[in-house]
Amino acid sequence: MSPISKSNSKTKSTIQDVAELAGVSKMTVSRVLNNDEKVSDKTRLKVKEAANKLHYRPNISARRLASAKSYFIGLLYENPSQGGYVSQFMMSALKSCRQRGYHLVVDECEGTQVEKLTITRDLVEETRVDGVILLPPFCNNIEILNELKALNVPYIRVSPDVELTQSPFVCMDDYQAAFEMTNLLIEQGHRDIAFIIGHPDVGASRLRYQGFLDAMRSNKLTIPPEYIEQGLFSYKSGLSAAKALLTCNNMPTAIFASNDDMAAAVISVANSLGIQVPQQLSVVGYDDTPIATTIWPNITTVKQPIEAMAEAAIAMLTTGKFDQGLSDKLSDLRHVLDFELKQRDSTSRVKS
Amino acid sequence: MSPISKSNSKTKSTIQDVAELAGVSKMTVSRVLNNDEKVSDKTRLKVKEAANKLHYRPNISARRLASAKSYFIGLLYENPSQGGYVSQFMMSALKSCRQRGYHLVVDECEGTQVEKLTITRDLVEETRVDGVILLPPFCNNIEILNELKALNVPYIRVSPDVELTQSPFVCMDDYQAAFEMTNLLIEQGHRDIAFIIGHPDVGASRLRYQGFLDAMRSNKLTIPPEYIEQGLFSYKSGLSAAKALLTCNNMPTAIFASNDDMAAAVISVANSLGIQVPQQLSVVGYDDTPIATTIWPNITTVKQPIEAMAEAAIAMLTTGKFDQGLSDKLSDLRHVLDFELKQRDSTSRVKS
DNA sequence: CTGAAAGCGCTTACAG
DNA sequence: CTGAAAGCGCTTACAG
C-alpha cells in the first residue's frame, strides 16, 4: 500500500495520477488546485491527500499553455544604481514567485519616455504578465501608470510619491521611522542633533525630515538653523554637509543623515578631523544598504522592509485579491509594512 | 489570402501561421527554429522570412511541455554577502537567458552540506534545469560537483579555485590584471608601492599577489617586507593593514589593495591621518564593487567582466557546444574573459 | 457539485 | 530533406 515508493523515485506525477489515486476526474483535481469553490469539502480533502501523497507539483508550462494566465509577474525599474535596492527587491520577489508557481520577469525601463512605454507594453503584450510591480522612482511615471491601466493589467507600486489614490501600493512609514530614530538618539542623551536632508526630488526626503522635526519638537528640543544641511543622497553631498556641520561653532553630538551613503561620508569627515565616532559623535543613516555594514564603525540605520514589500506585492498580484483602484480610500490601497531600527556601532550614549 | 493582417495585429502568431506563410509543415519550421542541419538552405530562408514577417516568437511553455528540455538554467550560489557580486551576475545571466528563450532559476545554497546537496538535487530533479551555473565559492564544493556529474547535468563554474581539469569554467586572469594594475602605478612614477593581500582561503588572492610581485620584479623594483600586509578582504582588515602601512618609516606613495573594501579602508585611514588621496597617496582596489564609485575619491580599480562571464556561461549551457569534461586539457575547459582597468580619482602621477 | 471532450503550441518518433 | 500523427499536462467551455 505504498504508492509513494514509485512516484517518489523517478517519474514525476501528473494531474492524471492524482485523479486516479483520489478516484475523481482530472477536472476535479484541477478545480481543487485552483481553489474553485464549487467542490465538496469531502472531495477536496480526498484530492489534497492524494496530491500530498504523490508529492504532486503542477507543471507550470502545461498550465501556462492551457490557460489564459501566464504565471508571469513583471518587475520594472528605472535606475539600477540605487546600491542593491533593485537586486534586494528582486531576490525577495523571486523567492515569493517561486513559492507560488510564478515566474518573475525583470526589465530595466530606461531611455526616452517613448522607449519606456514600449518596454512596458512589450512586457504586457509579449510576455503577457499577469501583473506588474513598479519600483521607485519609476512608479511615479504617470504616463506609464495610465498605459498600464489602458492595457488592463494589475500593477502594484513600491513606495510611490504621487497619485496615491490611483492604485494599490506597498510602502513603509518613513515619517515614523525617522521619528523613532530621532527618539533613539534623544534617549541616548543627545540634545544637539543635526540633520542632513535627502534629495529634494524624492518624496521620502520630506517625510524623513518631518519625522525628525516632530520628534525634536515633541521633546521640546530646539534646532539651530546651522544644524540643518541639504544633501542629495550622494556620498559627495554628504561630505560637504558634514564639513559644514562639524566645523560650525557649536558642534552637534549626533548627526542624522537621510541615507547611509551620506552617513558614511559624515564618518569619513569626522575621521579626518580627528573626531571619534561614536565617542565624540554619533552618526545614524537610513536604508541599511551594504555600505552600512562594510565601513567601520558599522552604521546605525533604518532597515527598509524590502523583503516584506516584495512578498506583499507578489501576494496581492497572484491572489488577485486587491481592489485595483476600486476604492478611493487611501487606507484600502496602501499597505504599510514595518521597518526596523538597526542599532550598531556608530552611535553611543552621550557623555556628560 | 493574407494571413498576415490577422496575425499581425492582436493575435500572437504561432508555428502554424509561419508554416502556412512559408508553405511548409510545422515540422520544418520547428527544425529551422532549432537549427537542425537537415533543412535545405532554400527552405530555411523561406521559413526565416516568414517568421520575421509575422514577428513570430515561439511559445516557451509549449516548447517546454513538448520537449525533453526544460529551458531552465539554474544559478547556485552560497553567500549573497559578497556585495552585489551575485546580483550583478544574476542580472546579466537573466538578460542572456531571456534572449535565448530560457529562464533563470536562482537558488541560494546554504546550510549544512546535506542541505546543500538537497537543494542542488531538487533544482535538477524538480525544476529539471538544462544546466547549472555555480558561483564562487560554492563552485569549489567538490561533493556538489560529483553529485551534478552523477545527475548527468551540465554545469559551468565561475572563477573556481580547485579541480580545474574537471569541468568547463569561466574566469578572468587575476594574475594579469594585478600585473597590469601594478604597471599602471609604475608608469605614473610610483616606486614605493605597498600591497594588501586578500583572504588566504581565496585562490584569487594568491594570483593577484603574484601579479603584483612579478610586475614589480620585471621593473626591477624592490619591495621592503613592511610594504606587504595580509588582509581578509573586509573593510576592517583593510583598516589595520592601512594603519601599519601609513605609519611605517618610509611611507609608500601608492597602496594596492586586493579588493575595493580594503581600498576604501585605506582611504579612510589616510583621511584620518591627514594624508591626501591622491595627491600624497595613490590607492587602487580590485573588483569595481559599488563602494568604489560611492566614496570620494572614487577608487581606481579592476573591473571584473561579470556580464561577459554570465553571457559566456549561458551561451555554453544553452548551445550545448562545450565538452563536459571530455577533454583533459585545461585550455579546452577554461574560458578566460577580458578585464578592464578603471582609472578614477584615487590615483595620480607621483610628484617628484 | 462533477466529468468527457477538445485544444493550447510545440516536439518526438516514425515514415518516406 | 520533408511531413502526418500523436502526445506533453494542463484548462476552458460545455453538459449534466
XYZ file of C-alpha atoms (C1' of nucleotides) in Angstrom:
736
model
C 0.000 0.000 0.000
C 2.782 2.395 -0.674
C 2.332 4.358 -3.893
C 4.957 6.667 -2.519
C 7.838 4.442 -3.373
C 7.241 4.693 -7.088
C 6.298 8.329 -7.551
C 8.907 9.415 -5.134
C 11.757 7.979 -7.037
C 11.893 8.895 -10.691
C 8.647 9.567 -12.518
C 7.069 12.882 -11.750
C 3.394 12.548 -11.022
C 0.807 14.326 -13.144
C -2.701 15.511 -12.587
C -3.836 12.191 -14.008
C -2.035 10.247 -11.274
C -3.628 12.382 -8.597
C -7.052 11.948 -10.164
C -6.701 8.185 -10.205
C -5.484 7.971 -6.636
C -8.323 10.185 -5.442
C -10.859 8.411 -7.621
C -12.055 11.557 -9.386
C -11.572 13.185 -12.772
C -8.677 15.418 -13.781
C -11.153 18.253 -13.892
C -11.939 17.967 -10.223
C -8.287 17.882 -9.313
C -7.761 20.990 -11.360
C -10.609 22.704 -9.524
C -9.197 21.879 -6.131
C -5.753 23.080 -7.147
C -7.139 26.384 -8.292
C -9.284 26.864 -5.197
C -12.548 26.632 -7.066
C -15.412 26.983 -4.564
C -17.654 24.529 -6.293
C -16.122 21.353 -4.915
C -17.470 19.451 -1.933
C -15.285 19.513 1.132
C -15.111 15.770 1.098
C -13.804 15.594 -2.460
C -11.468 18.469 -1.832
C -9.906 16.631 1.068
C -9.503 13.429 -0.886
C -7.753 15.258 -3.706
C -5.475 17.175 -1.381
C -4.452 13.984 0.326
C -3.695 12.266 -2.940
C -1.690 15.261 -4.142
C 0.356 15.299 -0.969
C 0.941 11.601 -1.077
C 2.282 11.818 -4.592
C 4.266 14.982 -3.908
C 2.393 16.360 -6.832
C 3.551 19.661 -8.289
C 1.593 21.028 -11.249
C 3.522 21.551 -14.437
C 3.655 25.281 -14.932
C 4.276 25.056 -18.623
C 1.195 22.976 -19.222
C -0.792 25.326 -17.070
C 0.553 28.311 -18.902
C -0.158 26.793 -22.280
C -3.711 25.801 -21.499
C -4.846 28.822 -19.578
C -5.291 32.479 -20.165
C -2.953 33.264 -17.328
C 0.755 33.465 -17.976
C 2.006 32.862 -14.453
C 4.486 35.622 -15.101
C 4.864 38.699 -12.936
C 6.781 41.648 -14.332
C 9.201 43.752 -12.323
C 10.032 47.117 -13.823
C 12.665 49.517 -12.563
C 14.305 52.598 -13.889
C 17.644 53.026 -12.225
C 19.760 50.119 -11.056
C 22.330 52.361 -9.403
C 20.478 52.540 -6.138
C 23.042 50.353 -4.463
C 21.427 46.984 -4.331
C 17.889 48.158 -3.764
C 16.723 46.674 -7.027
C 18.608 43.431 -6.558
C 17.446 43.041 -2.985
C 13.877 43.517 -4.073
C 14.353 41.182 -6.984
C 15.823 38.418 -4.835
C 12.871 38.571 -2.477
C 10.319 38.760 -5.272
C 11.965 35.793 -6.970
C 11.534 33.765 -3.831
C 7.882 34.698 -3.379
C 7.146 33.917 -7.001
C 8.742 30.516 -6.844
C 6.622 29.539 -3.854
C 3.504 30.339 -5.789
C 4.441 28.697 -9.045
C 5.008 32.014 -10.752
C 7.998 33.366 -12.585
C 9.482 36.787 -12.386
C 10.401 38.732 -15.497
C 12.683 41.611 -14.698
C 13.163 44.535 -17.044
C 15.065 47.769 -16.853
C 12.990 50.630 -18.189
C 15.484 53.099 -19.495
C 15.794 55.622 -22.292
C 13.286 58.143 -23.508
C 9.707 58.187 -22.371
C 8.695 56.578 -25.662
C 11.162 53.755 -25.150
C 9.926 53.249 -21.625
C 6.394 52.963 -22.879
C 7.499 50.413 -25.470
C 9.303 48.270 -22.918
C 6.268 48.375 -20.677
C 3.911 47.488 -23.494
C 6.129 44.620 -24.648
C 6.224 43.196 -21.173
C 2.460 43.149 -21.061
C 1.710 42.091 -24.626
C 4.612 39.821 -25.464
C 5.353 38.226 -22.146
C 1.711 38.541 -21.117
C 2.465 39.135 -17.481
C -0.404 38.693 -15.052
C 0.688 41.705 -13.084
C 3.414 44.309 -12.812
C 5.446 45.679 -9.931
C 6.894 49.163 -10.329
C 9.891 50.213 -8.281
C 10.691 53.795 -7.325
C 11.283 56.209 -8.909
C 9.753 54.578 -11.968
C 6.468 54.096 -10.115
C 5.931 57.849 -10.235
C 5.800 57.936 -14.016
C 2.173 58.838 -14.545
C 2.091 58.134 -18.264
C 3.238 54.590 -17.589
C 0.553 54.162 -14.976
C -2.070 55.289 -17.441
C -0.737 52.925 -20.082
C -0.891 50.036 -17.671
C -4.433 50.965 -16.817
C -5.343 51.103 -20.510
C -3.719 47.706 -21.004
C -5.923 46.489 -18.185
C -3.153 44.771 -16.277
C -2.994 44.938 -12.474
C 0.001 46.689 -11.020
C 1.441 47.480 -7.628
C 3.751 50.360 -6.897
C 6.515 50.344 -4.339
C 6.958 53.445 -2.178
C 5.400 55.895 -4.631
C 5.416 59.644 -4.103
C 2.494 60.691 -6.265
C -1.037 59.725 -7.220
C -1.540 57.820 -4.035
C -5.227 57.313 -4.661
C -4.810 55.708 -8.053
C -3.604 52.190 -7.406
C -2.587 49.888 -4.595
C 0.928 50.250 -3.310
C 3.278 48.969 -0.642
C 5.453 51.256 1.418
C 6.983 51.800 4.793
C 6.338 54.661 7.173
C 9.293 56.949 6.510
C 7.949 59.578 8.809
C 7.550 57.213 11.733
C 10.952 55.613 11.205
C 12.717 58.974 11.270
C 10.652 59.918 14.293
C 11.702 56.812 16.185
C 15.319 57.024 15.135
C 15.464 60.586 16.418
C 13.899 59.469 19.677
C 16.548 56.804 19.976
C 19.240 59.464 19.820
C 17.399 61.598 22.341
C 17.058 58.647 24.694
C 20.807 58.228 24.467
C 21.133 61.697 25.895
C 21.687 63.645 22.685
C 20.276 67.154 22.578
C 22.308 68.781 19.848
C 21.262 66.757 16.853
C 21.941 67.857 13.293
C 20.122 66.590 10.208
C 21.133 66.127 6.587
C 18.108 66.242 4.292
C 17.840 63.855 1.337
C 17.400 64.651 -2.333
C 14.674 67.274 -2.748
C 13.035 65.392 -5.635
C 12.358 62.296 -3.581
C 9.194 62.317 -1.523
C 10.720 60.239 1.243
C 13.202 63.054 1.957
C 10.391 65.280 3.120
C 8.843 62.604 5.307
C 12.115 61.716 6.962
C 12.836 65.346 7.657
C 9.387 65.921 9.104
C 9.712 62.877 11.353
C 12.952 64.270 12.686
C 11.481 67.724 13.260
C 8.439 66.405 15.079
C 10.458 64.122 17.312
C 12.659 67.042 18.309
C 9.666 69.258 18.897
C 7.802 66.682 20.954
C 10.871 66.531 23.191
C 10.963 70.309 23.392
C 14.344 70.458 21.731
C 15.255 73.388 19.551
C 17.233 73.084 16.355
C 19.596 75.908 15.416
C 19.383 76.639 11.672
C 23.038 75.725 11.140
C 22.170 72.153 12.190
C 20.166 71.549 9.029
C 22.001 70.797 5.803
C 20.579 69.955 2.400
C 22.064 66.799 0.823
C 21.481 64.872 -2.407
C 21.765 61.295 -1.104
C 25.253 61.014 -2.629
C 28.419 60.381 -0.663
C 29.871 63.555 -2.083
C 26.953 65.702 -0.957
C 27.319 64.112 2.467
C 30.938 65.203 2.521
C 30.143 68.921 2.149
C 27.220 68.743 4.555
C 29.366 67.018 7.156
C 32.151 69.556 6.787
C 29.729 72.404 7.431
C 28.178 70.618 10.390
C 31.413 69.585 12.051
C 33.163 72.907 11.739
C 30.370 75.145 12.982
C 30.675 76.902 16.346
C 28.629 74.585 18.473
C 29.315 71.121 17.112
C 26.394 68.676 17.416
C 26.807 65.438 19.380
C 24.825 63.495 16.804
C 24.131 63.693 13.079
C 21.152 62.074 11.413
C 21.827 61.594 7.690
C 18.878 60.771 5.429
C 20.663 57.782 3.913
C 23.635 55.525 4.519
C 25.893 56.938 1.817
C 25.735 60.359 3.420
C 26.176 58.856 6.883
C 29.307 57.103 5.618
C 30.553 60.469 4.376
C 29.945 62.007 7.798
C 32.051 59.293 9.408
C 34.808 59.892 6.892
C 34.880 63.633 7.553
C 34.786 63.078 11.305
C 37.757 60.754 10.881
C 39.766 63.312 9.004
C 39.016 65.957 11.618
C 40.133 63.666 14.409
C 36.609 63.391 15.809
C 35.944 59.925 17.149
C 32.786 58.078 16.187
C 30.829 57.209 18.294
C 32.724 58.502 21.365
C 32.532 62.159 20.352
C 29.907 61.987 17.644
C 27.029 59.640 17.000
C 26.014 59.097 13.370
C 22.894 57.449 12.016
C 21.885 56.681 8.475
C 18.878 55.298 6.688
C 18.203 52.301 4.376
C 20.634 49.672 5.650
C 22.470 49.330 2.367
C 25.655 47.230 2.203
C 27.890 50.195 2.977
C 26.295 50.423 6.432
C 27.905 47.147 7.418
C 31.005 47.492 5.254
C 32.661 50.503 6.776
C 33.842 50.807 10.323
C 32.162 51.606 12.627
C 29.057 49.901 11.228
C 26.281 52.424 10.832
C 23.172 52.545 12.996
C 20.372 52.834 10.494
C 16.760 52.160 9.500
C 16.217 48.908 7.656
C 13.585 49.073 4.986
C 11.321 46.008 4.888
C 12.250 45.210 1.315
C 11.623 41.508 1.633
C 8.190 42.017 3.151
C 7.335 44.589 0.487
C 8.220 42.178 -2.281
C 6.276 39.371 -0.664
C 3.235 41.590 -0.159
C 3.313 42.817 -3.747
C 3.599 39.315 -5.181
C 0.878 38.048 -2.864
C -1.504 40.774 -3.985
C -0.772 40.223 -7.634
C -1.020 36.440 -7.594
C -4.134 36.058 -5.492
C -5.899 38.851 -7.308
C -7.400 39.827 -4.012
C -6.889 43.519 -4.087
C -9.001 46.352 -5.351
C -7.310 47.730 -8.410
C -8.372 51.282 -7.862
C -11.877 50.241 -6.944
C -11.737 52.178 -3.763
C -10.939 55.823 -3.318
C -9.905 55.378 0.230
C -6.180 55.611 0.713
C -6.370 53.084 3.522
C -7.606 50.369 1.173
C -4.847 50.894 -1.323
C -1.954 51.433 0.975
C -0.072 48.629 2.604
C 2.346 49.929 5.187
C 4.983 47.493 6.308
C 7.074 47.535 9.454
C 10.594 48.898 9.382
C 13.352 48.024 11.812
C 15.864 50.148 13.699
C 19.339 48.627 13.423
C 21.439 49.787 16.316
C 25.108 49.364 15.555
C 28.476 50.891 16.374
C 28.167 54.427 15.055
C 26.035 55.590 17.977
C 26.544 55.709 21.718
C 25.150 57.316 24.837
C 26.339 60.893 25.160
C 28.979 61.506 27.824
C 28.123 64.270 30.218
C -5.167 35.047 -48.824
C -3.463 37.290 -46.347
C -2.921 35.579 -43.073
C -0.655 38.463 -42.170
C -3.333 41.016 -41.495
C -4.887 38.916 -38.840
C -1.869 37.583 -37.073
C -0.022 40.851 -37.168
C -2.439 42.919 -35.177
C -3.652 41.331 -31.995
C -3.398 37.577 -32.071
C 0.063 36.256 -31.497
C 1.298 34.177 -34.379
C 2.047 30.523 -33.909
C 4.226 27.999 -35.604
C 1.197 27.113 -37.711
C 0.939 30.649 -39.090
C 4.607 30.627 -40.008
C 4.251 27.231 -41.651
C 1.335 28.425 -43.780
C 3.049 31.624 -44.841
C 6.196 29.736 -45.784
C 4.252 26.966 -47.447
C 5.815 24.173 -45.398
C 4.835 21.970 -42.496
C 5.054 22.896 -38.830
C 7.752 20.281 -38.541
C 10.017 22.106 -40.943
C 9.509 25.371 -39.155
C 10.419 23.683 -35.910
C 13.559 22.316 -37.498
C 14.669 25.707 -38.736
C 13.996 27.276 -35.360
C 16.111 24.683 -33.626
C 18.930 24.962 -36.125
C 18.515 21.462 -37.411
C 21.078 20.822 -40.137
C 18.807 18.726 -42.247
C 16.901 21.533 -43.942
C 17.696 22.898 -47.376
C 19.031 26.419 -47.428
C 16.170 27.478 -49.626
C 13.518 26.245 -47.234
C 15.417 27.619 -44.300
C 15.386 31.050 -45.836
C 11.687 30.939 -46.643
C 10.854 29.974 -43.101
C 13.068 32.621 -41.571
C 11.478 35.275 -43.735
C 8.001 34.202 -42.786
C 8.915 34.145 -39.110
C 10.313 37.637 -39.311
C 7.334 38.926 -41.199
C 4.988 37.657 -38.539
C 7.204 38.725 -35.660
C 6.970 35.156 -34.616
C 8.234 34.232 -31.155
C 7.963 30.601 -30.129
C 5.859 29.866 -27.093
C 8.286 28.686 -24.463
C 5.655 26.909 -22.459
C 4.567 24.800 -25.388
C 8.153 24.063 -26.160
C 8.862 23.120 -22.613
C 5.826 20.895 -22.411
C 6.525 19.030 -25.594
C 10.234 18.572 -25.307
C 12.603 16.865 -23.003
C 14.347 20.150 -22.394
C 13.135 22.429 -19.667
C 14.547 25.694 -20.964
C 15.562 26.424 -17.408
C 19.091 27.221 -16.303
C 19.919 27.042 -12.629
C 22.134 29.538 -10.837
C 23.504 28.378 -7.493
C 25.393 30.499 -5.031
C 26.439 30.128 -1.457
C 26.947 33.512 0.059
C 24.980 36.569 -1.013
C 27.025 38.914 1.142
C 29.658 39.478 -1.492
C 28.424 42.979 -2.109
C 26.410 42.714 -5.234
C 28.526 40.145 -6.983
C 25.687 37.649 -7.017
C 23.096 40.177 -8.081
C 25.311 41.581 -10.802
C 25.888 38.138 -12.159
C 22.222 37.317 -11.894
C 21.143 40.437 -13.741
C 23.454 39.635 -16.626
C 22.501 35.967 -16.698
C 18.842 36.938 -16.677
C 19.390 39.059 -19.739
C 21.275 36.366 -21.629
C 18.633 33.804 -20.783
C 15.804 35.971 -21.971
C 17.468 36.482 -25.339
C 17.650 32.750 -25.831
C 14.164 31.892 -24.652
C 15.451 30.420 -21.431
C 14.546 31.162 -17.863
C 16.852 31.506 -14.927
C 16.117 29.789 -11.637
C 18.184 31.232 -8.846
C 18.781 29.417 -5.597
C 20.829 30.111 -2.527
C 22.648 27.020 -1.359
C 23.015 27.460 2.355
C 23.072 25.320 5.476
C 24.824 22.060 6.089
C 26.466 20.067 3.379
C 23.472 17.709 3.366
C 21.079 20.615 2.855
C 23.215 21.961 0.065
C 23.108 18.610 -1.656
C 19.323 18.527 -1.292
C 18.872 21.982 -2.767
C 21.102 21.055 -5.667
C 19.273 17.801 -6.276
C 15.871 19.499 -6.136
C 16.966 22.045 -8.661
C 17.939 19.315 -11.063
C 15.108 16.859 -10.442
C 12.166 19.120 -9.674
C 12.878 22.106 -11.826
C 14.672 19.939 -14.351
C 17.193 22.550 -15.306
C 19.101 22.010 -18.525
C 22.285 23.236 -16.934
C 23.687 24.767 -13.789
C 25.987 27.685 -13.105
C 27.969 27.636 -9.877
C 29.266 30.854 -8.402
C 32.314 31.132 -6.153
C 32.972 29.978 -3.506
C 30.240 27.383 -3.969
C 31.864 26.180 -7.179
C 34.707 24.749 -5.122
C 32.464 22.313 -3.284
C 33.705 19.039 -4.700
C 30.895 16.890 -3.357
C 28.404 19.059 -5.175
C 30.380 18.752 -8.380
C 30.341 14.988 -8.071
C 26.603 14.990 -7.410
C 25.998 17.085 -10.504
C 28.110 14.700 -12.500
C 26.136 11.745 -11.153
C 22.893 13.533 -12.038
C 24.301 13.916 -15.516
C 23.524 17.607 -15.851
C 25.970 20.006 -17.498
C 27.418 22.680 -15.282
C 29.756 25.624 -15.565
C 31.768 27.052 -12.733
C 32.671 30.694 -12.323
C 36.179 31.550 -11.182
C 36.880 28.267 -9.420
C 39.982 27.644 -7.367
C 40.136 23.858 -7.415
C 39.695 20.852 -9.702
C 40.401 22.912 -12.749
C 40.568 19.885 -15.014
C 37.152 18.542 -14.086
C 34.647 20.763 -15.847
C 34.438 23.835 -18.039
C 34.615 27.170 -16.291
C 34.735 30.876 -16.980
C 37.137 33.180 -15.251
C 39.236 36.257 -15.652
C 43.006 36.495 -15.476
C 43.533 37.733 -11.951
C 47.261 37.464 -12.287
C 47.393 39.541 -15.443
C 45.024 42.184 -14.074
C 47.128 42.681 -10.965
C 50.209 42.763 -13.153
C 48.796 45.489 -15.372
C 47.399 47.492 -12.499
C 50.808 47.491 -10.862
C 52.383 48.588 -14.118
C 49.900 51.442 -14.303
C 51.113 52.695 -10.941
C 54.720 52.308 -12.011
C 54.067 54.242 -15.206
C 52.671 57.029 -13.060
C 56.044 57.274 -11.411
C 55.390 55.215 -8.298
C 58.301 53.211 -6.947
C 57.324 52.663 -3.330
C 54.241 50.542 -3.739
C 52.699 48.595 -0.877
C 50.316 45.672 -1.242
C 47.496 44.327 0.908
C 46.932 40.628 0.263
C 43.394 39.228 0.115
C 41.838 36.443 2.129
C 44.218 33.476 2.296
C 41.436 30.959 1.581
C 40.551 32.502 -1.764
C 42.613 31.374 -4.712
C 42.411 34.742 -6.411
C 44.315 36.329 -3.540
C 47.391 34.360 -4.467
C 47.129 35.219 -8.151
C 46.683 38.913 -7.510
C 49.629 38.957 -5.177
C 51.805 37.104 -7.664
C 50.834 39.502 -10.452
C 51.895 42.394 -8.267
C 55.201 40.761 -7.337
C 56.079 39.922 -10.917
C 55.254 43.396 -12.190
C 57.496 44.901 -9.547
C 60.266 42.457 -10.305
C 60.067 42.963 -14.044
C 60.559 46.672 -13.391
C 63.489 45.916 -11.126
C 61.749 47.417 -8.142
C 62.360 46.012 -4.692
C 59.688 45.639 -2.060
C 60.637 46.111 1.567
C 58.940 43.477 3.745
C 56.988 46.121 5.692
C 55.178 47.019 2.442
C 53.294 43.737 2.407
C 50.302 43.312 4.696
C 47.925 40.385 4.980
C 44.226 41.336 4.760
C 40.968 39.394 4.814
C 39.009 41.319 2.147
C 36.990 43.069 4.876
C 36.944 46.814 5.448
C 38.084 46.244 8.987
C 41.095 44.197 7.950
C 41.929 46.971 5.491
C 41.882 49.444 8.365
C 44.610 47.688 10.331
C 46.684 46.995 7.249
C 46.475 50.630 6.214
C 47.452 51.853 9.661
C 50.567 49.704 9.606
C 51.449 50.800 6.079
C 50.886 54.517 6.593
C 52.745 54.792 9.868
C 55.862 52.893 8.896
C 59.156 54.703 8.494
C 59.254 55.074 4.767
C 55.665 55.644 3.720
C 54.746 54.252 0.302
C 53.422 56.582 -2.405
C 50.866 54.027 -3.522
C 48.917 51.171 -1.975
C 47.428 48.329 -3.978
C 44.602 46.672 -2.005
C 43.360 43.293 -3.187
C 39.743 44.439 -3.169
C 37.683 47.620 -3.035
C 36.510 47.309 0.557
C 40.099 47.305 1.750
C 40.983 50.145 -0.612
C 38.122 52.159 0.868
C 39.557 51.482 4.298
C 42.967 52.730 3.158
C 41.406 55.975 2.001
C 39.615 56.350 5.310
C 42.807 55.863 7.312
C 44.712 58.245 5.055
C 41.968 60.801 5.675
C 42.214 60.488 9.408
C 45.991 60.867 9.258
C 45.714 63.988 7.143
C 47.239 62.276 4.126
C 45.649 63.474 0.913
C 44.466 60.974 -1.684
C 45.589 61.025 -4.447
C 47.977 63.971 -4.024
C 50.140 62.290 -1.385
C 48.997 58.735 -1.749
C 47.565 56.758 -4.651
C 45.186 53.931 -3.794
C 43.894 51.172 -6.044
C 41.397 48.443 -5.380
C 40.031 45.441 -7.169
C 36.536 44.280 -8.265
C 34.749 47.548 -9.039
C 32.006 46.991 -6.481
C 29.531 49.819 -5.740
C 31.674 51.216 -2.933
C 34.363 52.076 -5.499
C 32.120 54.722 -7.004
C 30.272 55.640 -3.825
C 33.052 57.050 -1.716
C 35.162 60.015 -2.571
C 37.576 59.968 -4.254
C 36.233 57.214 -6.494
C 38.568 54.256 -6.463
C 40.775 53.222 -9.367
C 40.151 49.519 -9.673
C 39.949 46.378 -11.804
C 36.527 45.669 -13.211
C 35.672 42.010 -13.395
C 33.915 41.035 -16.629
C 30.877 39.759 -14.763
C 28.483 40.445 -17.604
C 30.685 38.659 -20.140
C 31.162 35.747 -17.761
C 27.430 35.341 -17.335
C 26.839 35.589 -21.056
C 29.562 33.055 -21.810
C 28.227 30.613 -19.226
C 24.672 30.851 -20.519
C 25.841 30.549 -24.107
C 27.785 27.388 -23.338
C 24.921 25.842 -21.437
C 22.214 26.656 -23.959
C 24.020 25.690 -27.127
C 25.394 22.548 -25.566
C 28.544 23.145 -27.508
C 31.107 22.537 -24.876
C 32.965 19.477 -23.764
C 31.663 18.495 -20.377
C 34.899 17.125 -19.108
C 35.561 15.328 -22.344
C 38.939 16.880 -22.622
C 41.694 16.817 -20.089
C 43.311 19.861 -21.498
C 42.863 22.898 -19.327
C 42.793 25.105 -22.377
C 39.639 23.455 -23.650
C 37.762 23.864 -20.415
C 38.884 27.296 -19.439
C 37.334 30.439 -20.843
C 39.280 33.481 -19.844
C 37.480 36.774 -20.284
C 38.920 40.254 -20.544
C 39.000 42.505 -17.528
C 39.127 46.267 -17.580
C 41.251 48.787 -15.680
C 39.069 51.587 -14.345
C 41.167 54.659 -13.796
C 39.470 57.050 -11.409
C 40.271 59.669 -8.804
C 42.196 57.758 -6.169
C 45.383 57.642 -8.237
C 47.652 60.271 -9.714
C 51.106 60.727 -11.114
C 53.678 60.917 -8.385
C 55.133 64.354 -7.717
C 58.886 64.473 -7.792
C -21.119 19.626 -7.453
C -18.655 16.598 -11.251
C -16.938 14.875 -15.816
C -15.850 13.855 -21.150
C -14.040 16.239 -24.939
C -11.225 19.396 -27.245
C -7.333 22.167 -27.588
C -3.310 25.349 -26.062
C 1.626 25.383 -29.403
C 5.077 22.990 -29.635
C 8.350 18.445 -30.293
C 9.298 13.436 -30.634
C 9.381 9.441 -33.087
C 8.255 7.302 -37.288
C 7.763 7.254 -42.376
C 9.118 8.205 -46.816
C 15.460 16.725 -46.909
C 10.203 16.879 -45.539
C 5.667 15.679 -43.352
C 1.386 13.383 -40.783
C 0.295 11.696 -36.371
C 0.385 11.520 -31.553
C 1.154 13.485 -27.241
C 3.326 16.608 -23.466
C -0.064 18.150 -18.794
C -2.900 21.178 -18.052
C -7.554 24.312 -18.561
C -11.670 26.059 -20.974
C -16.027 25.633 -22.402
C -19.988 22.680 -22.392
C -23.030 19.153 -20.378
C -25.481 17.025 -16.814
